Amino acid sequence: QAALTQPASVSGSPGQSITISCTGTSIGLHKHVSWYQQHPGKAPKVVISEINKRPSGVSNRFSGSRSANTASLTISGLQAEDEADYYCLSYADSPFWVFGGGTKLTVL
Amino acid sequence: EVQLVESGGGLVQPGESLTLSCAASGFALAPYPMNWVRQAPGKGLEAVSHISHDATTIWYADSVKGRFTISRDDGKNSLYLRMNSLRDEDTGVYYCVRDINWALDIWGQGTMVTVSS
């Protein structure tokens, strides 16, 4: 069963940088890895696509990378508004899509 | 404005059926693969179903295979999810989501499905 593992929670102070990891076999097989930000009661929003591409309108404080079977989302210059849940998503063939379990980011 | 609007959610008893609809506006649905993603209360995101732009590729999560059916009507600019034999564990918010270059770029606001006796 394809699965993506994320830390349950991360935290950082305003101005600092944090990194959220996402580990799974499918991560290393292709470039179809994306990251989503979800604020409470809201629909998710894509912040990174294709491992490291930032969609139009997304702050350049968000960046993505990959090493072997682990993808990472880095948020630099943390701001209060970054406090949210973050999910990675990978195309996995079978299953077609798989989400990570989600990481709660707390801005201290 | 580019948006997706879901409808059809509600409260049903276990074993009953429900059909969700998703209306696209501000863009034509036809060129895009589409997806349904759900989120149980207090839980993470789960991909439920995917349909390619031409409906030749359809995928279902194991948890719903054989019970749910995804379809699209590009003439009506709409996506659907027929849900049969609903279970308690199908409870959650269901999102209609556009797929572009293997990323989920446009999400609806979600529609709540509650399965309870």
mmCIF file of C-alpha atoms in Angstrom:
data_model
loop_
_atom_site.group_PDB
_atom_site.id
_atom_site.type_symbol
_atom_site.label_atom_id
_atom_site.label_comp_id
_atom_site.label_asym_id
_atom_site.label_seq_id
_atom_site.Cartn_x
_atom_site.Cartn_y
_atom_site.Cartn_z
ATOM 1 C CA GLN A 1 0.000 0.000 0.000
ATOM 2 C CA ALA A 2 1.477 3.325 -1.086
ATOM 3 C CA ALA A 3 1.726 5.707 1.847
ATOM 4 C CA LEU A 4 3.253 9.122 2.476
ATOM 5 C CA THR A 5 4.590 9.924 5.920
ATOM 6 C CA GLN A 6 4.636 13.465 7.316
ATOM 7 C CA PRO A 7 5.435 14.690 10.823
ATOM 8 C CA ALA A 8 2.266 15.342 12.784
ATOM 9 C CA SER A 9 3.364 18.790 13.836
ATOM 10 C CA VAL A 10 6.090 21.386 13.423
ATOM 11 C CA SER A 11 6.501 24.811 14.946
ATOM 12 C CA GLY A 12 8.573 27.919 14.525
ATOM 13 C CA SER A 13 8.757 31.529 15.559
ATOM 14 C CA PRO A 14 7.955 34.463 13.286
ATOM 15 C CA GLY A 15 10.812 35.142 10.905
ATOM 16 C CA GLN A 16 12.278 31.657 11.209
ATOM 17 C CA SER A 17 12.295 28.918 8.568
ATOM 18 C CA ILE A 18 10.698 25.497 8.910
ATOM 19 C CA THR A 19 10.774 22.388 6.767
ATOM 20 C CA ILE A 20 8.078 19.709 6.471
ATOM 21 C CA SER A 21 9.083 16.328 5.088
ATOM 22 C CA CYS A 22 7.034 13.811 3.130
ATOM 23 C CA THR A 23 8.453 10.329 2.669
ATOM 24 C CA GLY A 24 7.225 7.496 0.491
ATOM 25 C CA THR A 25 8.212 5.224 -2.367
ATOM 26 C CA SER A 26 6.187 7.109 -4.981
ATOM 27 C CA ILE A 27 8.042 10.360 -4.211
ATOM 28 C CA GLY A 28 11.161 9.155 -5.940
ATOM 29 C CA LEU A 29 9.476 7.788 -9.054
ATOM 30 C CA HIS A 30 8.319 10.942 -10.859
ATOM 31 C CA LYS A 31 7.896 14.689 -10.488
ATOM 32 C CA HIS A 32 4.167 14.731 -9.697
ATOM 33 C CA VAL A 33 4.513 15.843 -6.089
ATOM 34 C CA SER A 34 2.572 18.819 -4.749
ATOM 35 C CA TRP A 35 1.898 20.557 -1.434
ATOM 36 C CA TYR A 36 -1.319 22.052 -0.040
ATOM 37 C CA GLN A 37 -2.071 24.538 2.700
ATOM 38 C CA GLN A 38 -5.371 24.296 4.574
ATOM 39 C CA HIS A 39 -6.635 26.807 7.096
ATOM 40 C CA PRO A 40 -9.374 25.697 9.515
ATOM 41 C CA GLY A 41 -12.766 25.477 7.846
ATOM 42 C CA LYS A 42 -11.344 26.298 4.427
ATOM 43 C CA ALA A 43 -10.618 24.339 1.272
ATOM 44 C CA PRO A 44 -6.990 23.415 0.646
ATOM 45 C CA LYS A 45 -4.839 25.591 -1.598
ATOM 46 C CA VAL A 46 -1.897 24.419 -3.702
ATOM 47 C CA VAL A 47 1.383 26.085 -2.708
ATOM 48 C CA ILE A 48 3.889 23.893 -4.591
ATOM 49 C CA SER A 49 3.449 21.709 -7.697
ATOM 50 C CA GLU A 50 5.808 19.419 -9.607
ATOM 51 C CA ILE A 51 8.145 19.152 -6.601
ATOM 52 C CA ASN A 52 9.339 22.761 -6.658
ATOM 53 C CA LYS A 53 7.104 24.950 -8.829
ATOM 54 C CA ARG A 54 5.307 27.819 -7.153
ATOM 55 C CA PRO A 55 1.864 28.637 -8.633
ATOM 56 C CA SER A 56 1.061 32.212 -9.501
ATOM 57 C CA GLY A 57 0.135 34.205 -6.424
ATOM 58 C CA VAL A 58 1.938 31.988 -3.922
ATOM 59 C CA SER A 59 4.516 33.759 -1.786
ATOM 60 C CA ASN A 60 8.170 33.134 -2.685
ATOM 61 C CA ARG A 61 8.655 32.227 0.968
ATOM 62 C CA PHE A 62 7.353 28.776 -0.001
ATOM 63 C CA SER A 63 9.761 26.384 -1.705
ATOM 64 C CA GLY A 64 9.887 22.674 -2.456
ATOM 65 C CA SER A 65 12.612 20.123 -3.004
ATOM 66 C CA ARG A 66 13.183 16.386 -3.230
ATOM 67 C CA SER A 67 15.918 13.980 -2.252
ATOM 68 C CA ALA A 68 15.444 10.296 -3.053
ATOM 69 C CA ASN A 69 12.066 9.240 -1.588
ATOM 70 C CA THR A 70 11.554 12.370 0.496
ATOM 71 C CA ALA A 71 9.964 15.627 -0.615
ATOM 72 C CA SER A 72 10.251 18.735 1.505
ATOM 73 C CA LEU A 73 8.321 21.970 1.865
ATOM 74 C CA THR A 74 10.243 24.888 3.314
ATOM 75 C CA ILE A 75 8.599 28.077 4.528
ATOM 76 C CA SER A 76 11.003 30.919 5.197
ATOM 77 C CA GLY A 77 10.327 34.134 7.095
ATOM 78 C CA LEU A 78 7.451 32.527 9.012
ATOM 79 C CA GLN A 79 4.373 34.683 9.438
ATOM 80 C CA ALA A 80 1.323 34.214 11.628
ATOM 81 C CA GLU A 81 -0.805 33.616 8.538
ATOM 82 C CA ASP A 82 1.281 30.524 7.696
ATOM 83 C CA GLU A 83 -0.242 28.682 10.653
ATOM 84 C CA ALA A 84 -2.259 25.932 8.973
ATOM 85 C CA ASP A 85 -2.274 22.246 8.088
ATOM 86 C CA TYR A 86 -0.016 21.165 5.222
ATOM 87 C CA TYR A 87 -0.431 18.077 3.053
ATOM 88 C CA CYS A 88 1.796 16.499 0.440
ATOM 89 C CA LEU A 89 0.270 14.699 -2.525
ATOM 90 C CA SER A 90 1.858 12.279 -4.953
ATOM 91 C CA TYR A 91 0.724 10.468 -8.044
ATOM 92 C CA ALA A 92 1.263 6.811 -7.243
ATOM 93 C CA ASP A 93 -0.319 4.829 -10.122
ATOM 94 C CA SER A 94 -1.942 2.439 -7.670
ATOM 95 C CA PRO A 95 -3.547 4.126 -5.846
ATOM 96 C CA PHE A 96 -3.762 6.955 -8.385
ATOM 97 C CA TRP A 97 -3.284 9.679 -5.827
ATOM 98 C CA VAL A 98 -1.998 9.467 -2.272
ATOM 99 C CA PHE A 99 -1.993 12.227 0.339
ATOM 100 C CA GLY A 100 0.330 12.453 3.289
ATOM 101 C CA GLY A 101 -1.264 12.394 6.709
ATOM 102 C CA GLY A 102 -0.861 16.141 7.160
ATOM 103 C CA THR A 103 1.330 18.362 9.313
ATOM 104 C CA LYS A 104 0.037 21.025 11.667
ATOM 105 C CA LEU A 105 2.240 24.111 11.586
ATOM 106 C CA THR A 106 2.148 26.281 14.675
ATOM 107 C CA VAL A 107 3.659 29.759 14.584
ATOM 108 C CA LEU A 108 4.777 30.475 18.122
ATOM 109 C CA GLU B 1 -14.114 34.146 -11.624
ATOM 110 C CA VAL B 2 -12.877 30.573 -11.924
ATOM 111 C CA GLN B 3 -14.712 28.414 -9.407
ATOM 112 C CA LEU B 4 -16.217 25.048 -8.578
ATOM 113 C CA VAL B 5 -19.430 24.772 -6.586
ATOM 114 C CA GLU B 6 -20.494 21.471 -5.046
ATOM 115 C CA SER B 7 -24.034 20.562 -4.063
ATOM 116 C CA GLY B 8 -26.050 17.530 -3.042
ATOM 117 C CA GLY B 9 -24.632 16.802 0.382
ATOM 118 C CA GLY B 10 -26.822 16.061 3.356
ATOM 119 C CA LEU B 11 -27.788 13.637 6.108
ATOM 120 C CA VAL B 12 -28.546 10.069 5.070
ATOM 121 C CA GLN B 13 -28.852 6.735 6.837
ATOM 122 C CA PRO B 14 -26.370 3.885 6.342
ATOM 123 C CA GLY B 15 -27.102 1.964 3.160
ATOM 124 C CA GLU B 16 -28.740 4.903 1.418
ATOM 125 C CA SER B 17 -27.563 6.736 -1.689
ATOM 126 C CA LEU B 18 -26.611 10.294 -2.559
ATOM 127 C CA THR B 19 -25.415 12.078 -5.688
ATOM 128 C CA LEU B 20 -23.027 14.999 -5.458
ATOM 129 C CA SER B 21 -22.800 17.567 -8.233
ATOM 130 C CA CYS B 22 -20.067 20.053 -9.019
ATOM 131 C CA ALA B 23 -20.688 22.999 -11.314
ATOM 132 C CA ALA B 24 -17.739 24.718 -12.919
ATOM 133 C CA SER B 25 -17.855 28.399 -13.820
ATOM 134 C CA GLY B 26 -15.317 30.752 -15.347
ATOM 135 C CA PHE B 27 -13.698 27.949 -17.330
ATOM 136 C CA ALA B 28 -14.599 24.984 -19.516
ATOM 137 C CA LEU B 29 -14.411 21.646 -17.733
ATOM 138 C CA ALA B 30 -13.670 19.673 -20.899
ATOM 139 C CA PRO B 31 -9.852 19.852 -21.101
ATOM 140 C CA TYR B 32 -9.262 18.975 -17.471
ATOM 141 C CA PRO B 33 -9.021 15.786 -15.449
ATOM 142 C CA MET B 34 -11.184 16.108 -12.329
ATOM 143 C CA ASN B 35 -11.227 14.608 -8.871
ATOM 144 C CA TRP B 36 -13.234 14.135 -5.717
ATOM 145 C CA VAL B 37 -11.335 14.471 -2.439
ATOM 146 C CA ARG B 38 -12.931 14.019 0.983
ATOM 147 C CA GLN B 39 -12.069 14.908 4.542
ATOM 148 C CA ALA B 40 -13.599 13.197 7.553
ATOM 149 C CA PRO B 41 -14.226 15.460 10.565
ATOM 150 C CA GLY B 42 -10.901 16.310 12.200
ATOM 151 C CA LYS B 43 -8.983 14.068 9.801
ATOM 152 C CA GLY B 44 -6.730 14.439 6.776
ATOM 153 C CA LEU B 45 -7.434 14.555 3.055
ATOM 154 C CA GLU B 46 -8.322 11.393 1.127
ATOM 155 C CA ALA B 47 -8.416 11.096 -2.663
ATOM 156 C CA VAL B 48 -11.689 9.376 -3.527
ATOM 157 C CA SER B 49 -11.963 9.312 -7.322
ATOM 158 C CA HIS B 50 -10.361 10.614 -10.521
ATOM 159 C CA ILE B 51 -11.664 10.952 -14.072
ATOM 160 C CA SER B 52 -9.525 11.895 -17.045
ATOM 161 C CA HIS B 53 -10.523 14.706 -19.394
ATOM 162 C CA ASP B 54 -12.007 12.215 -21.861
ATOM 163 C CA ALA B 55 -13.337 9.774 -19.220
ATOM 164 C CA THR B 56 -11.133 6.945 -20.530
ATOM 165 C CA THR B 57 -9.277 6.706 -17.212
ATOM 166 C CA ILE B 58 -11.302 6.392 -14.035
ATOM 167 C CA TRP B 59 -9.892 5.532 -10.632
ATOM 168 C CA TYR B 60 -11.483 4.894 -7.233
ATOM 169 C CA ALA B 61 -9.971 4.551 -3.791
ATOM 170 C CA ASP B 62 -10.292 1.008 -2.461
ATOM 171 C CA SER B 63 -12.542 2.338 0.298
ATOM 172 C CA VAL B 64 -15.255 3.330 -2.205
ATOM 173 C CA LYS B 65 -14.665 0.981 -5.150
ATOM 174 C CA GLY B 66 -17.858 -0.741 -6.222
ATOM 175 C CA ARG B 67 -20.049 1.755 -4.342
ATOM 176 C CA PHE B 68 -19.200 5.154 -5.866
ATOM 177 C CA THR B 69 -19.371 6.221 -9.522
ATOM 178 C CA ILE B 70 -17.733 9.335 -10.936
ATOM 179 C CA SER B 71 -18.996 10.913 -14.149
ATOM 180 C CA ARG B 72 -18.798 14.144 -16.057
ATOM 181 C CA ASP B 73 -21.028 16.091 -18.438
ATOM 182 C CA ASP B 74 -18.861 18.595 -20.255
ATOM 183 C CA GLY B 75 -21.901 20.004 -22.015
ATOM 184 C CA LYS B 76 -23.273 21.010 -18.625
ATOM 185 C CA ASN B 77 -19.791 21.886 -17.336
ATOM 186 C CA SER B 78 -20.413 19.563 -14.426
ATOM 187 C CA LEU B 79 -18.867 16.683 -12.473
ATOM 188 C CA TYR B 80 -20.813 14.124 -10.453
ATOM 189 C CA LEU B 81 -20.280 11.504 -7.772
ATOM 190 C CA ARG B 82 -22.961 8.873 -7.279
ATOM 191 C CA MET B 83 -22.569 7.297 -3.837
ATOM 192 C CA ASN B 84 -24.398 4.052 -3.057
ATOM 193 C CA SER B 85 -24.467 1.851 0.043
ATOM 194 C CA LEU B 86 -23.198 4.698 2.191
ATOM 195 C CA ARG B 87 -21.407 3.848 5.441
ATOM 196 C CA ASP B 88 -20.701 5.798 8.627
ATOM 197 C CA GLU B 89 -17.067 6.130 7.534
ATOM 198 C CA ASP B 90 -18.111 7.993 4.368
ATOM 199 C CA THR B 91 -19.029 10.986 6.524
ATOM 200 C CA GLY B 92 -17.062 14.100 5.701
ATOM 201 C CA VAL B 93 -16.646 17.121 3.480
ATOM 202 C CA TYR B 94 -16.426 16.246 -0.202
ATOM 203 C CA TYR B 95 -14.412 18.542 -2.452
ATOM 204 C CA CYS B 96 -14.562 18.757 -6.236
ATOM 205 C CA VAL B 97 -11.070 19.526 -7.523
ATOM 206 C CA ARG B 98 -9.558 20.445 -10.885
ATOM 207 C CA ASP B 99 -6.376 18.736 -11.928
ATOM 208 C CA ILE B 100 -3.821 20.631 -14.004
ATOM 209 C CA ASN B 101 -0.371 19.265 -14.728
ATOM 210 C CA TRP B 102 -0.727 16.741 -11.905
ATOM 211 C CA ALA B 103 -1.563 19.313 -9.264
ATOM 212 C CA LEU B 104 -4.965 20.076 -7.756
ATOM 213 C CA ASP B 105 -5.248 23.765 -8.534
ATOM 214 C CA ILE B 106 -8.915 24.693 -8.106
ATOM 215 C CA TRP B 107 -10.969 23.402 -5.157
ATOM 216 C CA GLY B 108 -14.658 23.867 -4.484
ATOM 217 C CA GLN B 109 -15.875 25.001 -1.092
ATOM 218 C CA GLY B 110 -16.952 21.449 -0.248
ATOM 219 C CA THR B 111 -20.261 19.804 0.548
ATOM 220 C CA MET B 112 -20.913 17.942 3.796
ATOM 221 C CA VAL B 113 -22.112 14.350 3.736
ATOM 222 C CA THR B 114 -23.272 12.844 7.014
ATOM 223 C CA VAL B 115 -24.087 9.148 7.221
ATOM 224 C CA SER B 116 -25.797 8.332 10.488
ATOM 225 C CA SER B 117 -28.741 6.394 11.806
#
